[in-house]
C-alpha cells in the first residue's frame, strides 16, 4: 500500500509521475518509431493491393483469346439466339429451327372434379369418401418403375409431390420427373426432366379403374413421349438434339422457337478496347498514388503522438497532427521508385521480333505518356486505338502477346515482381505468414518496448520505495519532536 505525503506534506504521487515522465522518454521514442513503421507498412500494403488488381487486369492482356473477340447478332432473336466464342469465324449464317427439343409431357385430358362435383383445387382430397387406398405405376424411358400409393390423406398437391419424387422400386434411383397440380385449370402437368425423343413417361396399372378414369379423363392409363430438337445451319441439318442449345462452327446457338434467322459474326473491338482501357486506368491510379507518396514533404516536426499527448488534444487536433505526421514516410523510396520505373519500361519499350512495318510500339495504337509533371501516366487516343483494333486486330494482338516479349507478358511479369518486392518489404495482404522486413522490425521494437516497460516498472518501484523511506523517517522525526515538546513543556 502506497501512502502519499502524510508525513512530508509533499505530493508524492505527482512527483513520481513527473519523474517517470522523464524516465519514459526512451520508451515513448520506441513507441513513436513503431507507429512510423506501422504507417509505412500500411502504405506499402495499399500499393500491394493496387498492384494485385493490376495483375488481374494484366492477366487477360497477355492471352490471345482476349483479342480474338467477336460478337454474334441474330436477325430474329425470337427464333435463334447466338453467342460467339474466341474461335468463331466471321461471316453470315442462315439458321433454321426445324423442331425444338421437348421433354415427355402429360397433361390431364380434362379438368379434374373433386367429390363435390366442382373443379378441384390443389388442397382438395384425391380420393372420395367411398374410395380405398389406390396404387398405380409410373414408368420412365429406361423401364424404371415406381409404385405410387394414393391414401385418404393425399391432396392433389401431395400426389404431385409423390410423382415428382418417385424412385425406382428395385434400385431406389429417381425417375427424373416433374409434376404440378394447377389450380387454374384443375389439371396435372407431368413431365420428364430430360428432353429428347428417347424420353417417355407412363402412368398405368391403377388398382382402382374408377380413380384412374377420374384422374386421367376417362382413360385407365396414359403415355407421353419427348421430341428431339433439330436445326439447319447453312443447309446442314443437325438433329437428335436433347437440349435446345448446341455449338456449330464454334458458334453457340440457342433454339427459341421454329423459324429462320440470319446470324452475323463480326469482330468485336469493344471487348479488347475495354480490356486495355481498364488496365490503363488502374495503372494511372497507381501512378497517381506513388507520385504522391514519393514527392510529399516529410514533416519531422510532427512525430507520432504519445498516449499522454493525445489526452490533451481533441479528436480533430489528433487527426490534423497525424495527417502531418504520416506525410512523406515513403518520400523518394527506392523500392517504390524502382517498381514504377519497371512498369514504365514494360509499357513503352518497343516489342522485339515483330516484322518490319507492323505495330511494335504502343504509341502506334494511340497510347502515350504525358509530360513530366504527369508522373508517367498514360493517355489513350480512343479513336486511334479503336481504329487499330478494327483495321489491324492481328497486329494489335501480337503487340501484346508476342512470345514472352509482348507488352502483356512484360506488364504481368513486372507487376508480379513489384508485388514480390512489396511483399518482402511489408508482407502480402491476406497471407498468414509474414516474415517481411518491416514485420521483423516491428517485432524487434515490441521486444525493446517490453524490456523498457520492465525497467520502468523497476524504476517506479524504487522511487516509491525511496519516498516511502523518506515518509517513514519524517514520521519518526515528527514523533520525536512531539515527544521532546511534550516533555519540555511538561517540566515547566
XYZ file of C-alpha atoms in Angstrom:
492
model
C 0.000 0.000 0.000
C 1.425 3.393 -1.022
C 0.880 6.338 1.360
C 1.420 9.671 -0.294
C 2.865 12.660 1.578
C 1.231 12.345 5.033
C 4.466 12.992 6.882
C 6.343 15.210 4.420
C 3.386 17.180 3.085
C 4.659 16.599 -0.447
C 2.517 15.439 -3.425
C 4.497 12.251 -3.920
C 2.069 10.889 -6.498
C 2.737 13.857 -8.775
C 6.455 13.792 -8.075
C 6.720 10.119 -9.044
C 4.584 10.773 -12.108
C 6.866 13.648 -13.177
C 9.972 11.577 -12.583
C 8.536 8.676 -14.583
C 7.613 11.005 -17.446
C 11.305 11.748 -17.864
C 12.204 8.087 -17.466
C 9.648 7.098 -20.159
C 11.250 9.244 -22.872
C 13.195 6.301 -24.445
C 10.051 4.128 -24.387
C 7.990 6.902 -25.970
C 10.563 7.225 -28.739
C 10.371 3.491 -29.388
C 6.564 3.753 -29.495
C 6.802 6.590 -31.997
C 9.239 4.593 -34.125
C 6.814 1.657 -34.069
C 3.937 3.880 -35.201
C 6.007 5.211 -38.107
C 6.887 1.668 -39.191
C 3.207 0.601 -38.955
C 2.181 3.564 -41.125
C 4.882 2.689 -43.660
C 3.680 -0.913 -43.692
C 0.102 0.236 -44.345
C 1.251 2.352 -47.291
C 3.274 -0.486 -48.823
C 0.365 -2.890 -48.409
C -2.058 -0.445 -50.007
C 0.237 -0.310 -53.026
C 0.446 -4.099 -52.993
C -3.348 -4.355 -53.149
C -3.453 -1.925 -56.075
C -0.839 -3.991 -57.894
C -2.811 -7.191 -57.283
C -5.756 -5.564 -59.048
C -3.432 -4.580 -61.899
C -2.178 -8.164 -62.135
C -5.745 -9.410 -62.582
C -6.264 -6.915 -65.406
C -2.868 -7.724 -66.966
C -3.543 -11.461 -66.917
C -6.048 -11.302 -69.780
C -3.942 -8.811 -71.756
C -1.247 -11.431 -72.364
C -3.662 -14.028 -73.815
C -4.611 -14.118 -77.499
C -8.185 -15.008 -76.581
C -8.579 -11.507 -75.161
C -8.098 -10.032 -78.645
C -9.872 -12.688 -80.726
C -13.182 -11.148 -79.704
C -16.252 -11.495 -81.859
C -19.924 -10.747 -81.407
C -22.844 -12.630 -82.887
C -26.033 -10.821 -83.891
C -29.259 -12.686 -84.718
C -31.721 -11.053 -87.092
C -34.563 -12.859 -85.314
C -33.754 -13.316 -81.632
C -37.261 -14.665 -81.027
C -36.219 -17.705 -83.077
C -32.475 -18.064 -82.537
C -30.063 -16.553 -80.033
C -26.361 -16.813 -80.820
C -23.210 -16.272 -78.791
C -19.737 -16.094 -80.293
C -16.606 -17.731 -78.902
C -12.948 -16.785 -79.260
C -12.767 -19.280 -82.169
C -15.858 -18.097 -84.037
C -15.398 -17.436 -87.735
C -16.599 -14.053 -89.026
C -19.397 -14.304 -91.574
C -23.147 -14.545 -92.098
C -25.051 -17.798 -91.462
C -28.640 -18.904 -92.073
C -30.033 -20.810 -89.091
C -33.426 -22.526 -89.231
C -35.063 -24.091 -86.173
C -36.901 -27.140 -87.510
C -38.008 -28.524 -84.159
C -37.434 -27.705 -80.506
C -36.286 -30.433 -78.149
C -39.039 -31.202 -75.683
C -39.494 -33.381 -72.654
C -42.177 -36.051 -72.425
C -45.209 -34.149 -71.176
C -48.560 -35.373 -69.894
C -51.455 -33.001 -69.122
C -54.778 -34.197 -67.737
C -57.271 -34.718 -70.577
C -59.951 -32.697 -68.781
C -60.427 -30.636 -65.660
C -60.500 -32.942 -62.624
C -63.558 -32.760 -60.416
C -63.496 -33.019 -56.622
C -66.011 -35.034 -54.598
C -68.387 -32.061 -54.522
C -68.500 -32.072 -58.335
C -66.627 -28.799 -58.859
C -63.218 -28.151 -60.403
C -60.605 -29.435 -57.973
C -58.051 -27.318 -56.138
C -54.584 -28.425 -55.071
C -55.713 -28.659 -51.442
C -58.690 -30.941 -52.197
C -58.506 -34.657 -51.354
C -57.836 -37.012 -54.286
C -59.928 -39.946 -53.020
C -63.626 -39.754 -52.320
C -65.092 -40.947 -49.045
C -66.021 -44.371 -50.507
C -62.605 -44.943 -52.142
C -59.954 -47.264 -50.772
C -56.204 -46.574 -50.948
C -55.162 -46.813 -54.599
C -51.834 -47.635 -56.258
C -50.528 -47.081 -59.766
C -47.197 -47.453 -61.582
C -45.094 -44.619 -63.009
C -42.539 -45.727 -65.618
C -39.802 -43.784 -67.477
C -37.987 -44.494 -70.759
C -35.354 -46.600 -69.008
C -38.022 -49.008 -67.845
C -37.622 -47.899 -64.245
C -40.914 -48.211 -62.401
C -42.153 -46.653 -59.169
C -45.291 -47.760 -57.366
C -47.196 -44.670 -56.180
C -49.776 -45.041 -53.409
C -52.706 -42.649 -53.021
C -54.067 -42.585 -49.463
C -57.076 -40.929 -47.904
C -54.790 -38.176 -46.619
C -53.442 -37.221 -50.071
C -54.402 -33.958 -51.693
C -53.796 -33.238 -55.362
C -50.725 -31.231 -54.315
C -49.232 -34.042 -52.217
C -49.878 -36.549 -55.028
C -47.980 -34.285 -57.432
C -45.084 -34.212 -54.936
C -45.089 -38.017 -54.766
C -44.896 -38.248 -58.568
C -42.052 -35.714 -58.725
C -40.099 -37.602 -56.078
C -40.819 -41.111 -57.421
C -37.956 -43.641 -57.264
C -37.473 -46.977 -58.957
C -38.831 -49.804 -56.796
C -35.809 -52.013 -57.494
C -32.841 -49.615 -57.335
C -34.134 -46.577 -55.461
C -32.916 -44.362 -58.326
C -35.053 -41.303 -59.049
C -37.218 -41.488 -62.165
C -36.424 -37.838 -63.053
C -39.927 -36.386 -63.127
C -41.525 -33.017 -62.606
C -45.161 -32.726 -61.504
C -47.559 -29.974 -60.529
C -51.290 -29.642 -59.957
C -52.566 -26.376 -61.426
C -55.400 -24.617 -59.578
C -56.401 -22.524 -62.589
C -57.076 -25.456 -64.939
C -57.602 -28.220 -62.333
C -55.138 -30.416 -64.224
C -51.939 -32.364 -63.544
C -48.862 -31.257 -65.511
C -46.313 -34.088 -65.502
C -43.059 -34.175 -67.490
C -39.604 -35.710 -67.609
C -36.690 -33.531 -66.572
C -34.650 -34.564 -69.614
C -35.633 -33.766 -73.202
C -35.451 -35.735 -76.454
C -37.246 -38.367 -78.440
C -35.916 -41.139 -76.216
C -37.691 -39.752 -73.146
C -41.102 -41.055 -72.062
C -43.414 -41.475 -69.106
C -46.307 -43.867 -68.476
C -48.998 -43.949 -65.796
C -50.573 -47.412 -65.643
C -51.720 -50.387 -63.564
C -54.183 -48.466 -61.398
C -55.592 -50.708 -58.690
C -58.903 -48.831 -58.968
C -60.031 -48.034 -62.514
C -62.652 -45.602 -61.218
C -59.955 -43.443 -59.639
C -57.834 -43.800 -62.799
C -60.658 -42.582 -65.037
C -61.372 -39.708 -62.681
C -57.733 -38.573 -62.784
C -56.978 -39.359 -66.453
C -60.179 -38.043 -68.012
C -61.835 -41.366 -68.732
C -58.722 -43.435 -69.509
C -57.111 -46.070 -67.297
C -53.516 -45.331 -68.386
C -51.560 -42.532 -70.052
C -48.289 -42.267 -72.007
C -46.206 -39.308 -73.255
C -43.044 -39.186 -75.394
C -40.453 -36.428 -75.792
C -39.167 -34.829 -79.004
C -35.673 -34.351 -80.414
C -34.574 -30.881 -81.449
C -33.459 -30.136 -84.998
C -31.695 -27.167 -86.575
C -30.325 -26.363 -90.051
C -27.078 -24.387 -90.257
C -26.471 -23.065 -93.776
C -28.407 -26.062 -95.074
C -26.634 -28.615 -92.855
C -29.190 -30.419 -90.700
C -28.254 -31.163 -87.101
C -30.885 -33.276 -85.386
C -31.365 -35.672 -82.451
C -30.693 -32.729 -80.106
C -31.614 -33.434 -76.488
C -31.371 -29.775 -75.483
C -32.220 -26.515 -77.178
C -28.616 -25.388 -77.141
C -25.811 -26.533 -79.416
C -22.497 -25.334 -80.812
C -21.864 -25.299 -84.560
C -18.716 -23.907 -86.185
C -17.628 -22.524 -82.779
C -20.894 -20.591 -82.525
C -23.169 -21.226 -79.558
C -26.788 -21.412 -80.685
C -29.919 -21.346 -78.506
C -33.126 -22.552 -80.178
C -36.110 -20.449 -79.087
C -38.914 -21.390 -81.487
C -39.432 -22.676 -85.024
C -38.340 -20.239 -87.708
C -35.352 -18.849 -89.590
C -32.769 -16.234 -88.622
C -29.596 -14.819 -90.117
C -26.706 -14.832 -87.644
C -23.854 -12.412 -88.329
C -20.470 -12.906 -86.656
C -18.204 -9.892 -86.698
C -15.145 -8.635 -84.883
C -15.950 -7.034 -81.536
C -13.474 -4.232 -80.953
C -15.202 -3.082 -77.771
C -14.087 -6.059 -75.652
C -10.299 -5.706 -76.230
C -10.636 -1.921 -76.105
C -12.294 -2.118 -72.674
C -9.660 -4.617 -71.510
C -6.759 -2.315 -72.400
C -8.526 0.771 -71.113
C -9.288 -0.926 -67.782
C -5.621 -1.715 -67.211
C -4.547 1.804 -68.187
C -6.996 3.263 -65.662
C -5.686 1.018 -62.861
C -2.114 1.820 -63.875
C -2.804 5.565 -63.800
C -4.385 5.247 -60.335
C -1.197 3.517 -59.175
C 0.974 6.245 -60.754
C -1.047 8.978 -59.015
C -0.711 7.181 -55.688
C 3.036 6.564 -55.963
C 3.701 10.077 -57.232
C 2.085 11.492 -54.102
C 3.962 9.139 -51.780
C 7.329 9.752 -53.430
C 7.095 13.542 -53.533
C 5.126 14.602 -50.453
C 7.082 16.528 -47.802
C 8.321 14.782 -44.654
C 7.238 16.751 -41.571
C 9.841 15.805 -38.984
C 8.483 18.420 -36.579
C 5.358 16.290 -36.231
C 6.342 12.936 -34.724
C 3.564 10.464 -33.814
C 1.658 11.462 -30.671
C 2.145 9.531 -27.459
C -0.871 8.372 -25.449
C -0.214 11.087 -22.890
C -0.124 13.764 -25.583
C -3.404 12.545 -27.094
C -5.146 13.013 -23.740
C -4.622 16.767 -24.013
C -5.950 17.090 -27.586
C -9.348 16.912 -29.277
C -10.108 14.266 -31.896
C -9.855 16.871 -34.663
C -6.492 18.081 -33.377
C -5.235 14.496 -33.265
C -6.467 13.911 -36.826
C -4.712 17.017 -38.172
C -1.497 16.204 -36.300
C -1.381 12.607 -37.571
C -2.056 13.792 -41.120
C 1.161 15.775 -40.957
C 2.991 13.000 -39.079
C 2.146 10.440 -41.798
C 3.207 12.712 -44.631
C 6.334 11.811 -46.585
C 7.013 8.418 -44.967
C 7.842 6.965 -48.403
C 9.464 10.099 -49.802
C 11.922 9.078 -52.562
C 11.536 5.428 -51.521
C 13.847 3.317 -53.685
C 11.549 0.260 -53.756
C 8.508 2.193 -54.944
C 10.547 4.243 -57.393
C 12.067 1.071 -58.861
C 8.641 -0.533 -59.320
C 7.198 2.497 -61.136
C 10.278 2.653 -63.388
C 9.965 -1.060 -64.249
C 6.289 -0.684 -65.131
C 7.025 2.348 -67.289
C 9.676 0.405 -69.245
C 7.317 -2.554 -69.693
C 4.772 -0.236 -71.284
C 6.882 1.913 -73.513
C 9.780 -0.235 -74.777
C 9.355 -1.484 -78.373
C 8.419 -5.152 -78.813
C 11.271 -7.095 -80.387
C 10.845 -9.762 -83.039
C 7.857 -8.188 -84.797
C 8.239 -7.983 -88.618
C 9.189 -4.599 -90.015
C 6.225 -2.439 -90.902
C 3.904 -3.962 -88.275
C 2.820 -2.429 -84.977
C 5.615 -2.661 -82.403
C 5.001 0.268 -80.015
C 2.023 1.484 -78.003
C 2.290 4.960 -79.448
C 1.303 3.459 -82.816
C -2.112 2.475 -81.438
C -2.762 5.740 -79.603
C -1.304 5.102 -76.124
C 1.275 7.650 -74.965
C 2.730 9.134 -71.792
C 2.024 12.746 -70.895
C 4.561 15.358 -69.850
C 6.983 15.013 -66.940
C 4.554 16.538 -64.459
C 2.072 13.712 -65.104
C 4.488 11.275 -63.491
C 4.369 8.740 -66.313
C 0.582 8.422 -66.626
C -0.758 7.001 -69.876
C -3.222 8.711 -72.162
C -5.355 6.930 -74.756
C -6.376 8.313 -78.127
C -9.577 6.250 -78.156
C -10.317 6.805 -81.835
C -6.824 5.688 -82.849
C -6.931 2.600 -80.604
C -10.349 1.528 -81.915
C -9.187 2.099 -85.476
C -6.150 -0.149 -84.891
C -8.353 -2.861 -83.372
C -10.717 -2.718 -86.348
C -8.142 -2.490 -89.139
C -5.191 -4.454 -87.699
C -6.558 -6.754 -84.975
C -3.851 -9.388 -85.503
C -1.056 -6.814 -85.209
C -2.548 -5.384 -82.014
C -2.774 -8.920 -80.627
C 0.892 -9.578 -81.496
C 1.895 -6.302 -79.871
C 0.548 -7.532 -76.539
C 1.036 -11.305 -76.823
C 4.147 -11.848 -78.967
C 6.019 -14.631 -77.127
C 7.488 -13.609 -73.774
C 8.340 -10.166 -75.127
C 4.778 -8.927 -75.698
C 3.610 -5.940 -73.710
C 1.004 -8.047 -71.902
C 3.606 -10.551 -70.652
C 6.076 -7.794 -69.774
C 3.475 -5.971 -67.737
C 2.320 -9.148 -65.999
C 5.891 -10.080 -65.078
C 6.711 -6.538 -63.950
C 3.615 -6.380 -61.749
C 4.459 -9.776 -60.249
C 7.981 -8.622 -59.450
C 6.598 -5.464 -57.836
C 4.173 -7.488 -55.708
C 7.059 -9.728 -54.621
C 9.215 -6.716 -53.695
C 6.448 -5.081 -51.685
C 5.701 -8.413 -50.023
C 9.303 -8.756 -48.875
C 9.187 -5.200 -47.597
C 5.837 -5.225 -45.757
C 4.164 -8.603 -46.229
C 1.329 -9.635 -48.541
C -2.261 -8.735 -47.555
C -4.210 -11.879 -46.693
C -1.123 -14.043 -46.175
C -0.941 -15.996 -42.898
C 2.874 -15.987 -42.915
C 4.692 -12.656 -42.717
C 8.471 -12.597 -42.451
C 8.835 -9.244 -44.217
C 11.436 -6.645 -43.306
C 9.001 -4.238 -41.635
C 7.199 -7.005 -39.729
C 10.550 -8.176 -38.371
C 11.343 -4.576 -37.464
C 8.036 -4.290 -35.581
C 8.764 -7.484 -33.634
C 12.178 -6.088 -32.605
C 10.599 -2.832 -31.478
C 7.988 -4.763 -29.458
C 10.766 -6.684 -27.705
C 12.659 -3.467 -26.908
C 9.468 -1.881 -25.593
C 8.731 -4.859 -23.351
C 12.276 -4.646 -21.973
C 11.865 -0.945 -21.270
C 8.481 -1.464 -19.632
C 10.129 -3.940 -17.239
C 12.903 -1.437 -16.485
C 10.396 1.363 -15.883
C 8.409 -0.790 -13.501
C 11.597 -1.417 -11.519
C 12.491 2.305 -11.518
C 8.975 3.316 -10.403
C 9.054 0.802 -7.562
C 12.445 2.192 -6.498
C 11.073 5.747 -6.448
C 8.129 4.668 -4.334
C 10.453 2.771 -2.026
C 12.697 5.819 -1.642
C 9.812 8.158 -0.964
C 8.344 5.562 1.380
C 11.602 5.564 3.348
C 11.524 9.366 3.429
C 7.947 9.282 4.743
C 8.933 6.807 7.455
C 11.930 8.913 8.511
C 9.876 12.122 8.578
C 7.165 10.379 10.572
C 9.693 9.233 13.197
C 11.269 12.682 13.356
C 7.858 14.261 13.828
C 7.051 11.832 16.660
C 10.401 12.567 18.378
C 9.852 16.281 18.016
C 6.417 15.951 19.578
C 7.838 13.896 22.482
C 10.513 16.490 23.148
C 7.981 19.300 23.127
C 5.679 17.470 25.455
C 8.479 16.713 27.924
C 9.887 20.227 27.852
C 6.528 21.838 28.344
C 5.568 19.300 30.977
C 8.654 20.110 33.051
C 7.986 23.839 33.267
